[in-house]
PDB file of C-alpha atoms in Angstrom:
ATOM      1  CA  UNK C   9       0.000   0.000   0.000  1.00 93.00           C
ATOM      2  CA  UNK C  10       2.840   2.432   0.740  1.00 95.00           C
ATOM      3  CA  UNK C  11       3.990   2.071  -2.867  1.00 94.00           C
ATOM      4  CA  UNK C  12       0.555   3.070  -4.133  1.00 96.00           C
ATOM      5  CA  UNK C  13       0.375   6.063  -1.807  1.00 97.00           C
ATOM      6  CA  UNK C  14       3.801   7.185  -2.957  1.00 97.00           C
ATOM      7  CA  UNK C  15       2.745   6.976  -6.585  1.00 97.00           C
ATOM      8  CA  UNK C  16      -0.233   9.199  -5.817  1.00 97.00           C
ATOM      9  CA  UNK C  17       2.193  11.804  -4.470  1.00 97.00           C
ATOM     10  CA  UNK C  18       1.086  14.999  -2.758  1.00 97.00           C
ATOM     11  CA  UNK C  19      -2.575  14.063  -3.134  1.00 97.00           C
ATOM     12  CA  UNK C  20      -1.932  11.278  -0.601  1.00 97.00           C
ATOM     13  CA  UNK C  21      -0.926  13.757   2.126  1.00 97.00           C
ATOM     14  CA  UNK C  22      -3.605  12.445   4.475  1.00 98.00           C
ATOM     15  CA  UNK C  23      -1.688   9.140   4.622  1.00 98.00           C
ATOM     16  CA  UNK C  24       1.371  10.743   6.266  1.00 98.00           C
ATOM     17  CA  UNK C  25       0.428   9.719   9.857  1.00 97.00           C
ATOM     18  CA  UNK C  26      -0.055   6.076   8.818  1.00 97.00           C
ATOM     19  CA  UNK C  27       3.205   6.034   6.847  1.00 97.00           C
ATOM     20  CA  UNK C  28       4.998   7.669   9.750  1.00 96.00           C
ATOM     21  CA  UNK C  29       3.955   4.798  12.030  1.00 96.00           C
ATOM     22  CA  UNK C  30       5.463   2.364   9.513  1.00 96.00           C
ATOM     23  CA  UNK C  31       8.922   3.881  10.020  1.00 94.00           C
ATOM     24  CA  UNK C  32       9.125   1.985  13.329  1.00 92.00           C
ATOM     25  CA  UNK C  33       8.145  -1.360  11.846  1.00 94.00           C
ATOM     26  CA  UNK C  34      10.598  -4.185  12.614  1.00 94.00           C
ATOM     27  CA  UNK C  35      10.554  -5.205   8.933  1.00 94.00           C
ATOM     28  CA  UNK C  36      13.176  -3.236   6.997  1.00 92.00           C
ATOM     29  CA  UNK C  37      11.290  -3.469   3.708  1.00 94.00           C
ATOM     30  CA  UNK C  38       8.202  -1.913   5.315  1.00 95.00           C
ATOM     31  CA  UNK C  39      10.346   0.933   6.653  1.00 94.00           C
ATOM     32  CA  UNK C  40      12.002   1.450   3.274  1.00 95.00           C
ATOM     33  CA  UNK C  41       8.675   1.572   1.411  1.00 96.00           C
ATOM     34  CA  UNK C  42       7.133   3.981   3.924  1.00 97.00           C
ATOM     35  CA  UNK C  43      10.138   6.307   3.737  1.00 97.00           C
ATOM     36  CA  UNK C  44      10.042   6.206  -0.067  1.00 97.00           C
ATOM     37  CA  UNK C  45       6.319   7.021  -0.092  1.00 97.00           C
ATOM     38  CA  UNK C  46       6.840   9.960   2.276  1.00 98.00           C
ATOM     39  CA  UNK C  47       9.463  11.330  -0.078  1.00 97.00           C
ATOM     40  CA  UNK C  48       7.143  10.957  -3.042  1.00 98.00           C
ATOM     41  CA  UNK C  49       4.432  12.863  -1.161  1.00 98.00           C
ATOM     42  CA  UNK C  50       6.993  15.636  -0.837  1.00 97.00           C
ATOM     43  CA  UNK C  51       6.500  18.862   1.154  1.00 97.00           C
ATOM     44  CA  UNK C  52       3.081  17.817   2.499  1.00 97.00           C
ATOM     45  CA  UNK C  53       4.980  15.115   4.449  1.00 97.00           C
ATOM     46  CA  UNK C  54       6.740  17.759   6.580  1.00 97.00           C
ATOM     47  CA  UNK C  55       5.386  16.180   9.797  1.00 96.00           C
ATOM     48  CA  UNK C  56       7.492  13.108   9.037  1.00 96.00           C
ATOM     49  CA  UNK C  57      10.783  15.029   8.910  1.00 96.00           C
ATOM     50  CA  UNK C  58      11.868  14.505  12.561  1.00 94.00           C
ATOM     51  CA  UNK C  59      11.349  10.751  12.263  1.00 94.00           C
ATOM     52  CA  UNK C  60      13.021  10.617   8.854  1.00 95.00           C
ATOM     53  CA  UNK C  61      16.025  12.452  10.330  1.00 93.00           C
ATOM     54  CA  UNK C  62      16.208   9.898  13.139  1.00 90.00           C
ATOM     55  CA  UNK C  63      15.803   7.048  10.686  1.00 89.00           C
ATOM     56  CA  UNK C  64      18.417   8.431   8.283  1.00 89.00           C
ATOM     57  CA  UNK C  65      21.093   8.042  10.930  1.00 81.00           C
ATOM     58  CA  UNK C  66      19.823   4.857  12.559  1.00 72.00           C
ATOM     59  CA  UNK C  67      21.904   2.161  10.899  1.00 68.00           C
ATOM     60  CA  UNK C  68      25.502   1.410  11.719  1.00 72.00           C
ATOM     61  CA  UNK C  69      26.623   0.826   9.062  1.00 80.00           C
ATOM     62  CA  UNK C  70      23.929   2.636   7.063  1.00 81.00           C
ATOM     63  CA  UNK C  71      21.400   0.361   5.407  1.00 88.00           C
ATOM     64  CA  UNK C  72      18.820   0.699   2.640  1.00 90.00           C
ATOM     65  CA  UNK C  73      16.200   2.116   5.020  1.00 90.00           C
ATOM     66  CA  UNK C  74      18.627   4.844   6.130  1.00 90.00           C
ATOM     67  CA  UNK C  75      19.441   5.793   2.535  1.00 93.00           C
ATOM     68  CA  UNK C  76      15.763   5.841   1.606  1.00 94.00           C
ATOM     69  CA  UNK C  77      14.957   8.084   4.584  1.00 94.00           C
ATOM     70  CA  UNK C  78      17.728  10.444   3.460  1.00 93.00           C
ATOM     71  CA  UNK C  79      16.294  10.484  -0.046  1.00 95.00           C
ATOM     72  CA  UNK C  80      12.849  11.272   1.336  1.00 97.00           C
ATOM     73  CA  UNK C  81      14.263  14.281   3.180  1.00 96.00           C
ATOM     74  CA  UNK C  82      15.728  15.549  -0.091  1.00 95.00           C
ATOM     75  CA  UNK C  83      12.384  15.133  -1.855  1.00 97.00           C
ATOM     76  CA  UNK C  84      10.510  16.947   0.932  1.00 97.00           C
ATOM     77  CA  UNK C  85      12.937  19.723   0.176  1.00 95.00           C
ATOM     78  CA  UNK C  86      13.068  23.254   1.525  1.00 95.00           C
ATOM     79  CA  UNK C  87      10.427  22.768   4.245  1.00 94.00           C
ATOM     80  CA  UNK C  88      12.769  20.224   5.867  1.00 94.00           C
ATOM     81  CA  UNK C  89      15.773  22.569   6.037  1.00 95.00           C
ATOM     82  CA  UNK C  90      15.016  24.244   9.405  1.00 93.00           C
ATOM     83  CA  UNK C  91      14.547  20.849  11.069  1.00 92.00           C
ATOM     84  CA  UNK C  92      17.704  19.497   9.440  1.00 91.00           C
ATOM     85  CA  UNK C  93      19.635  22.503  10.741  1.00 92.00           C
ATOM     86  CA  UNK C  94      18.243  21.909  14.233  1.00 91.00           C
ATOM     87  CA  UNK C  95      19.359  18.274  14.045  1.00 87.00           C
ATOM     88  CA  UNK C  96      22.806  19.368  12.899  1.00 85.00           C
ATOM     89  CA  UNK C  97      23.117  21.704  15.889  1.00 87.00           C
ATOM     90  CA  UNK C  98      22.082  18.885  18.247  1.00 76.00           C
ATOM     91  CA  UNK C  99      24.890  16.597  17.018  1.00 65.00           C
TER      92      UNK C  99
END
């Protein structure tokens, strides 16, 4: 389902809370698909940015879910910048 929501893009903005919950799923593929879908939704997925930031740095070494979360942050774009800067200051 996450794949379908991602393909719908910004018009699937109401699915952001459900996709956000999937970022904590124990199954890596579920996490990866949810992160991808959030990126495809783009700026309307701004509420997911804090969790995507956490997820982007979660793997040691980085894994596919981490890379996908990073890609989603890029696709959300400019609205994510203030939160990314806050995360950078917290490091």
